[in-house]
Short mmCIF file of C-alpha atoms in Angstrom, two decimals:
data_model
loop_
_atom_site.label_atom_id
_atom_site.label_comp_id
_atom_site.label_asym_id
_atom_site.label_seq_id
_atom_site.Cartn_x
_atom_site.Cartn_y
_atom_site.Cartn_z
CA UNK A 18 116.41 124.69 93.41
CA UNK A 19 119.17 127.47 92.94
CA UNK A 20 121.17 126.85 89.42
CA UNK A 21 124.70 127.89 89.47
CA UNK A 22 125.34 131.25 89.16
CA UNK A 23 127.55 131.14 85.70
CA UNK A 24 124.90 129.05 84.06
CA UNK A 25 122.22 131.03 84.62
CA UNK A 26 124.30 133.91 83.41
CA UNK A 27 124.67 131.57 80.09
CA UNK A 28 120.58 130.38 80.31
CA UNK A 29 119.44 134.15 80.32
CA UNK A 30 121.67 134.53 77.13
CA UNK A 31 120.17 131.75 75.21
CA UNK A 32 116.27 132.90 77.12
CA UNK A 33 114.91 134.28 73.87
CA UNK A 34 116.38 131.77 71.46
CA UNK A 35 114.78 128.63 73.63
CA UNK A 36 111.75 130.89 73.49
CA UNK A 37 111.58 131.14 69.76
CA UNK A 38 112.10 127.16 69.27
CA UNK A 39 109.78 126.35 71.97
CA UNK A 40 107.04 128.59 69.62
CA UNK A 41 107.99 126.60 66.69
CA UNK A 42 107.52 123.38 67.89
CA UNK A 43 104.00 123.30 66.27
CA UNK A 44 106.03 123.52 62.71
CA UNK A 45 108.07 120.46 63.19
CA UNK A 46 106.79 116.67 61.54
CA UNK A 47 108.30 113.80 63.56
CA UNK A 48 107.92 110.56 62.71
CA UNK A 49 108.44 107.74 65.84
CA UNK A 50 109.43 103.72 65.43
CA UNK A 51 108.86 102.53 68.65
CA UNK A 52 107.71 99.95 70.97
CA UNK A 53 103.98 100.28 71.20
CA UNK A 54 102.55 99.59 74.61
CA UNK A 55 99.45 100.81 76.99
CA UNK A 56 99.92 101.72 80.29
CA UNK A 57 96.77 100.48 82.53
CA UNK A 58 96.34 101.65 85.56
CA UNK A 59 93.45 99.77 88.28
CA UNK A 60 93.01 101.62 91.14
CA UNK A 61 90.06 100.33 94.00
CA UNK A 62 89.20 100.35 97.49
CA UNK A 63 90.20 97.82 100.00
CA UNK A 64 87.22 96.00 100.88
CA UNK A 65 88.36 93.07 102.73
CA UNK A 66 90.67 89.64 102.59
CA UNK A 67 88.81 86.96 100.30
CA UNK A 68 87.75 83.71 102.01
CA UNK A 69 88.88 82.16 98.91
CA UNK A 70 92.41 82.96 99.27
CA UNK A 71 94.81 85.07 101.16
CA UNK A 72 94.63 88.00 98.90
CA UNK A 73 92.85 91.58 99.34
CA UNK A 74 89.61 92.62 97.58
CA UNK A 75 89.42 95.49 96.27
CA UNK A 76 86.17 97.27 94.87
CA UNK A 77 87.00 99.14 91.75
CA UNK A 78 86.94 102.61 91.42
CA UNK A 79 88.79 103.64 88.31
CA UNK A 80 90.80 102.54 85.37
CA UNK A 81 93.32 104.48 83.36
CA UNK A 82 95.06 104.22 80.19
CA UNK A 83 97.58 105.79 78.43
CA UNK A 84 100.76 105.55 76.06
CA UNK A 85 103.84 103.47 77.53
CA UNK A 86 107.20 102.65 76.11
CA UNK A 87 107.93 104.03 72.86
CA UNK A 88 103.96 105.16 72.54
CA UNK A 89 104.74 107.74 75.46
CA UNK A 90 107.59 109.63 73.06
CA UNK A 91 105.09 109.75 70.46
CA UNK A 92 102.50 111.06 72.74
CA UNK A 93 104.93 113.31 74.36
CA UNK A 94 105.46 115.14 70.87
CA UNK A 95 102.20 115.36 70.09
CA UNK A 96 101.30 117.34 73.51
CA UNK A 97 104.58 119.43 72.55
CA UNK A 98 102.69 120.50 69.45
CA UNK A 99 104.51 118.90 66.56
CA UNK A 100 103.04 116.86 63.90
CA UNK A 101 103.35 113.15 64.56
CA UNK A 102 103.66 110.04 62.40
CA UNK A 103 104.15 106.71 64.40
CA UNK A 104 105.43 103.54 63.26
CA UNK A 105 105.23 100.18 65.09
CA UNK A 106 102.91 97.15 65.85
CA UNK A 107 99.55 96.72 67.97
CA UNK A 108 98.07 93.85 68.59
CA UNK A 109 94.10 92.81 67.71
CA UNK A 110 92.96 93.42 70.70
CA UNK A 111 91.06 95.71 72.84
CA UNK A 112 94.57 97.00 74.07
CA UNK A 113 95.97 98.07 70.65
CA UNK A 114 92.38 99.88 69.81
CA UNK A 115 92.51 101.47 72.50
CA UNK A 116 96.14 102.75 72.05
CA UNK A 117 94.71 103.50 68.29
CA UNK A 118 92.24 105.67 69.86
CA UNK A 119 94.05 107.81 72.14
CA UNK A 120 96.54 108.14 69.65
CA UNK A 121 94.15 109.73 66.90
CA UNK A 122 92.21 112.09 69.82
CA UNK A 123 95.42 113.50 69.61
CA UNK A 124 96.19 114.21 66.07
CA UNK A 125 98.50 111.52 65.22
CA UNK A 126 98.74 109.74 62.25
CA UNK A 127 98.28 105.90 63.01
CA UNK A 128 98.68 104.94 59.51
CA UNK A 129 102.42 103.08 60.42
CA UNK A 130 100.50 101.05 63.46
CA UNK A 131 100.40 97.82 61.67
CA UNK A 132 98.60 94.65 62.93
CA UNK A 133 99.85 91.68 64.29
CA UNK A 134 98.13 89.22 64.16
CA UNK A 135 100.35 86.76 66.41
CA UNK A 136 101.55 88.90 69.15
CA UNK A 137 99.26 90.84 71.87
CA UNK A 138 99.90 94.70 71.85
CA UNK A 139 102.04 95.23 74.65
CA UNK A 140 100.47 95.93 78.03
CA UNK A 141 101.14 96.71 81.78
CA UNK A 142 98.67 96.72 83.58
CA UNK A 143 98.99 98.15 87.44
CA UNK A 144 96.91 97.05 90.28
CA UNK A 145 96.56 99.59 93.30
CA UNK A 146 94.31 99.59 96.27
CA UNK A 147 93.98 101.74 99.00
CA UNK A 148 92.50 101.63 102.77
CA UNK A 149 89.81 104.95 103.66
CA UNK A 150 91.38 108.22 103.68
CA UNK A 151 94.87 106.06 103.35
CA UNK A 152 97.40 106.57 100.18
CA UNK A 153 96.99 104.48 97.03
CA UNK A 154 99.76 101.85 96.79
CA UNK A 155 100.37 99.86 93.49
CA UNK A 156 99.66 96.02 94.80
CA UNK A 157 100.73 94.32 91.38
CA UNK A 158 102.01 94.83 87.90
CA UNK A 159 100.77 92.76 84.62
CA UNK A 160 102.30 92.48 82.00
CA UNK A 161 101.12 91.04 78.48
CA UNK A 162 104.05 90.73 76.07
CA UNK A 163 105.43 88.43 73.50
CA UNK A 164 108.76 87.08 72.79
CA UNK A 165 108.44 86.30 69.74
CA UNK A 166 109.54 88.60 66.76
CA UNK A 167 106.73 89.76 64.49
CA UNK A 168 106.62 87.76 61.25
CA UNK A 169 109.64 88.49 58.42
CA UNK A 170 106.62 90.10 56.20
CA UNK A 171 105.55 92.29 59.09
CA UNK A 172 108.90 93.49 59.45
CA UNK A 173 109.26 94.36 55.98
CA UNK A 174 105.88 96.22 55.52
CA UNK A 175 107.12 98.26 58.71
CA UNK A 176 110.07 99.00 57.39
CA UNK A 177 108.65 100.06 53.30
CA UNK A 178 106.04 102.55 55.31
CA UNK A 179 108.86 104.41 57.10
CA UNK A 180 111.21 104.82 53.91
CA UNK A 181 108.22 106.38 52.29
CA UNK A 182 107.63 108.70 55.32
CA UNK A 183 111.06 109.70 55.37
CA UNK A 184 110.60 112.40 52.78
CA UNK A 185 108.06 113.88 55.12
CA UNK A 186 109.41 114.92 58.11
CA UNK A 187 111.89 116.59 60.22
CA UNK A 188 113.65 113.40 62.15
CA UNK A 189 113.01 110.42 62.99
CA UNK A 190 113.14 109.18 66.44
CA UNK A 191 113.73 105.37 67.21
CA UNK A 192 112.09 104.26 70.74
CA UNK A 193 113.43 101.27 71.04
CA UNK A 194 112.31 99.02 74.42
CA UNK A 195 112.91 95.46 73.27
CA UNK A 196 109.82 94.90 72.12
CA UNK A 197 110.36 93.72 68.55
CA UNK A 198 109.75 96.67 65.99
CA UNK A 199 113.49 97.51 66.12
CA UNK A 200 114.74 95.04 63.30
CA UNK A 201 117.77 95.25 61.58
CA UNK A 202 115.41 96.06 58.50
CA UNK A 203 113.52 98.54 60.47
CA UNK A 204 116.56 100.10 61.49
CA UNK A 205 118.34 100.22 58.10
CA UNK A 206 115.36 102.05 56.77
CA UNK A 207 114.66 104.46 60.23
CA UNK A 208 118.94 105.53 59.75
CA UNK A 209 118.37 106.38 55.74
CA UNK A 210 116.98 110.06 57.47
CA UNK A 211 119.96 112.61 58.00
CA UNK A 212 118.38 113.41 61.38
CA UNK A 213 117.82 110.17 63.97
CA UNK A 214 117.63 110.17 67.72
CA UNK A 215 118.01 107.02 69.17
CA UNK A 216 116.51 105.79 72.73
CA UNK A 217 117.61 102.30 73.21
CA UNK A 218 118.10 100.70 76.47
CA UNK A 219 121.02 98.27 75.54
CA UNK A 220 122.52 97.59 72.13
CA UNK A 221 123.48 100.77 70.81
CA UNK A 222 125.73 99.24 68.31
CA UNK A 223 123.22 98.01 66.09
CA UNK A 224 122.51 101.62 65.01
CA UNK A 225 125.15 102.83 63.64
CA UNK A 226 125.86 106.88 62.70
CA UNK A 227 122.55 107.84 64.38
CA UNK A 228 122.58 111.53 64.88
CA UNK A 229 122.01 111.68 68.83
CA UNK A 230 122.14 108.45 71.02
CA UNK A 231 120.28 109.33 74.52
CA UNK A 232 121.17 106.74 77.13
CA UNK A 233 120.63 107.31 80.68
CA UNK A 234 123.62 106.41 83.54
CA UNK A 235 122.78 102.79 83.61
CA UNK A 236 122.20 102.30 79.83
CA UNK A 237 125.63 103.92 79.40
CA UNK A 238 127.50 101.94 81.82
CA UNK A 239 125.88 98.48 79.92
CA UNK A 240 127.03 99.96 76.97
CA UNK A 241 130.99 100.84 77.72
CA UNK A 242 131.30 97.91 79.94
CA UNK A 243 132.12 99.50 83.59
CA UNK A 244 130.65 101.78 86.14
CA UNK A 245 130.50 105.81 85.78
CA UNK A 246 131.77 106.71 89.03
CA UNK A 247 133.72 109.98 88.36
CA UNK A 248 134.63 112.76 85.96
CA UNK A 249 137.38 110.59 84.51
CA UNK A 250 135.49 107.74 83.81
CA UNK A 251 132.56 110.06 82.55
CA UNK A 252 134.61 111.18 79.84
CA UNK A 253 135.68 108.21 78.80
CA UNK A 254 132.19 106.33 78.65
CA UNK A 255 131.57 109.62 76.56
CA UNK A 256 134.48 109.21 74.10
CA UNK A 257 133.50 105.38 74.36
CA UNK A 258 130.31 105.56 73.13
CA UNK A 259 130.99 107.84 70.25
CA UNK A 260 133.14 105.53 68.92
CA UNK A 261 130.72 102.82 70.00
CA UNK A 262 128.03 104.20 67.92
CA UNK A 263 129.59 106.36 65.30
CA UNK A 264 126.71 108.99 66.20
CA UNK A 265 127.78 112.51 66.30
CA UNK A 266 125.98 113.27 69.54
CA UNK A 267 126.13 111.14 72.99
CA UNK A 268 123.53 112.93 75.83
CA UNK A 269 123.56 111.20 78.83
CA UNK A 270 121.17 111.23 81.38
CA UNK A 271 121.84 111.04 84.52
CA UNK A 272 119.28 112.09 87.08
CA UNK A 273 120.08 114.61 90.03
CA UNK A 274 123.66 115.70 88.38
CA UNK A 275 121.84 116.56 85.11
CA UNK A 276 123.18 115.89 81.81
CA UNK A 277 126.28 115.11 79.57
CA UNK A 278 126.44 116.13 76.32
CA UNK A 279 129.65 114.20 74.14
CA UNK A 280 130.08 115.98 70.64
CA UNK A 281 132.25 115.03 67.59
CA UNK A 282 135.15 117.35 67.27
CA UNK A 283 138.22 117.74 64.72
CA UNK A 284 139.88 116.66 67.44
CA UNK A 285 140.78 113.61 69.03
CA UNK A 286 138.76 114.42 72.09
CA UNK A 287 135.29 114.80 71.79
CA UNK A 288 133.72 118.08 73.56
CA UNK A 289 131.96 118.11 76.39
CA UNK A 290 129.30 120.07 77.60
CA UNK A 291 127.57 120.00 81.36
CA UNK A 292 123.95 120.87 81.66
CA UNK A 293 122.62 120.31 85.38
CA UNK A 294 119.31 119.21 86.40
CA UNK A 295 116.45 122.11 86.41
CA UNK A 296 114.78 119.83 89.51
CA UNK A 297 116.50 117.80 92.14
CA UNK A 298 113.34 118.44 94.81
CA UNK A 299 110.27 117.75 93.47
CA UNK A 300 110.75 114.16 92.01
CA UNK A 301 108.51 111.85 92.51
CA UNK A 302 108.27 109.62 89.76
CA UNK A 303 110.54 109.51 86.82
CA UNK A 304 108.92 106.65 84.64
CA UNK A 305 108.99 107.51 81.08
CA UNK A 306 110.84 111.01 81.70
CA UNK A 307 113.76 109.75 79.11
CA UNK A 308 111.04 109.75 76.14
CA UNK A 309 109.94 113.34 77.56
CA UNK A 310 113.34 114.05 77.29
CA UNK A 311 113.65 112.95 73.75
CA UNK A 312 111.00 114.33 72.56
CA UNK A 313 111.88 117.98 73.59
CA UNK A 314 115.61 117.66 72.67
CA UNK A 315 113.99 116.38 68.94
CA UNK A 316 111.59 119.33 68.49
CA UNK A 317 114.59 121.71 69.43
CA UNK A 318 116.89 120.41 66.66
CA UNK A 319 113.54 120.01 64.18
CA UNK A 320 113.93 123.61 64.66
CA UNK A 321 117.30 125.17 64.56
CA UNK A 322 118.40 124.44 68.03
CA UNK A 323 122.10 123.88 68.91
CA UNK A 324 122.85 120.10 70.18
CA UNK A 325 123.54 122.28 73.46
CA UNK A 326 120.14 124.29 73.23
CA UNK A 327 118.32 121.08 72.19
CA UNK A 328 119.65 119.22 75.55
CA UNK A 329 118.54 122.34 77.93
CA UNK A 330 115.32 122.36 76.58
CA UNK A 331 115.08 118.47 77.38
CA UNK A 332 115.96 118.70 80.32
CA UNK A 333 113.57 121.47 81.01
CA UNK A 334 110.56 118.95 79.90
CA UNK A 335 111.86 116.17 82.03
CA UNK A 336 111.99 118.38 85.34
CA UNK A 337 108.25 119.24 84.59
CA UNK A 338 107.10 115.44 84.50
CA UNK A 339 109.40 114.02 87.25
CA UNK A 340 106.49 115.91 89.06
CA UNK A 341 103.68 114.04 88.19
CA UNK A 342 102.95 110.20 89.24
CA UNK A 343 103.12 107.80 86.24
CA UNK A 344 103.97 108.29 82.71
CA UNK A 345 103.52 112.16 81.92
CA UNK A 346 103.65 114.98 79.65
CA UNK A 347 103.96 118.75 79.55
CA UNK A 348 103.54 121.41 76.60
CA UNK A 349 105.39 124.24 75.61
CA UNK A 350 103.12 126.90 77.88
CA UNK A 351 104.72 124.95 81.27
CA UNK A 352 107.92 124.94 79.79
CA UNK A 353 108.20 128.35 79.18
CA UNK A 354 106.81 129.29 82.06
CA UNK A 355 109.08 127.31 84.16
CA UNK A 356 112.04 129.08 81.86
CA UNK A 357 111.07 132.30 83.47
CA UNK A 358 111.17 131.36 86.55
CA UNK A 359 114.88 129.68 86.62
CA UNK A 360 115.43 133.01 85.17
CA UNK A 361 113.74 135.05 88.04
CA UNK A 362 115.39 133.04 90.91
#
């Protein structure tokens, strides 16, 4: 697509600067309290209907897994080049050692993924199936979840290894999808670093003076209460939510019209800053782009970025795995590369 012409002009003036964090990305130590969960993915050949039952058989071909929920933010840094600590819960099951395994292939410390005895690491598992020389098409989803909390003790242990991880590294980023690992005492102890980014899908209220809260459009509009519809009301979900959360930082998300970044100021209005999106064409699956998002916008600030630099560079990361089917990631190389060409449009 063809960025506006004035902020191109500003993109080409900030070129070598997102350059320079994008090569320091490898210096930064992130640690992640998230949500744990594999994505599966089935994929087989339609065969048939069963005689047992109205339902297709398929004959397997391939299965694939990798990190979901707050497990694709931590894999996301990792691939970005920074030095990851994760924090959270895994069940004893094939699922969680399985998650343990990719995790340590590459390079992150699994030392915070505590066991749970009582709860199943969280899974979804998608079924697809597809005809001869037809497109695959997901049949079913599976999930495997608990609604119970993890124990009181569990929650404590989680919450004693991140205050003695907070010493070293360079932020902490809370991934928070409902699963459980985001207790108040887990919280209390993930908010005691001076740098926090938040990804929560409702809730934001129960961390309070995070750094940067990340909510997409309809994460923002649960929060305030009403529907983002224009600029006015834009603003004011933006002003909203500061006050909300007490963060200094509100970036939201919001698909094809980019991003909006609400700042603290001295005064009484907060400032806002536009950034629009990089790719509005070549979308075709935006599942876990948010953590991709995160991820980016954490390594920027790890490293010197302005809140304003941090956000482009996001952004830049999510346009690059809107691209790809499923939960994705990208490194620095694409990113820059994809920099340069904005730049040569």
């Amino acid at each position: 697509m063809t960025l506006d012409a004035s902020f191109l002009t500003q993109l080409s003036a900030t070129a070598d600067s997102l350059t320079q964090r994008l090569d320091q990305f490898s210096q930064a130590k992130v640690l992640v309290v998230g949500d744990l969960t594999l994505d599966e993915y089935l994929t087989g050949q339609v065969e048939r209907l069963s005689r047992e039952a109205p339902v297709l058989i398929l004959r397997h071909e391939a299965t694939r897994q990798i990190p979901g929920g707050g497990a694709n933010a931590v894999y996301n840094l990792a691939k970005l080049g920074a030095t990851v600590k994760v924090a959270g819960f895994v069940g004893e099951d094939e699922q969680g050692l399985a998650l343990r395994r990719i995790f340590e292939q590459a390079g992150i410390d699994t030392g915070g993924m505590l066991l749970d005895p009582h709860r199943p690491t969280v899974t979804k598992t998608r079924i697809s199936g597809h005809a001869r020389q037809s497109v695959t098409q997901q049949i079913v989803r599976i999930d495997r979840k608990s609604d119970d909390l993890p124990d009181a003790d569990l929650q404590l242990q989680l919450a004693d290894y991140i205050r003695q991880q907070l010493g070293t590294v360079d932020a902490v980023v809370c991934s928070d999808y409902g699963d459980g690992v985001l207790t108040p005492a887990t919280i209390k102890a993930a908010l005691s670093h001076p740098l926090t980014v938040v990804d929560t899908q409702k809730d934001l209220h129960r961390f309070p003076g995070a750094s940067v809260f990340t909510p997409n459009l309809p994460e923002a509009e649960l929060a305030v209460g009403y529907s983002i519809t224009d600029d006015h009301t834009l603003a004011q979900a933006g002003e909203d939510l500061l006050k909300l959360t007490q963060a200094a930082h509100i970036l939201i998300t919001r698909g094809e019209d980019g991003m909006s970044l609400f700042s603290r100021s001295d005064n009484s209005s907060p400032i806002l800053s536009h950034v629009p999106a990089f790719n509005r064409t070549d979308v075709f699956d935006v599942t876990g782009a948010g953590d991709t998002v995160v991820a980016a916008l954490t390594l920027g600030l790890c490293r010197g970025a302005s809140m304003r630099e941090a956000a482009i560079l996001g952004n830049l990361a999510a346009s690059l795995v809107v691209r790809q089917f499923g939960t994705a990631t990208t490194t620095t190389e694409q990113m820059k590369e994809t920099l340069r060409s904005l730049l040569s449009e």
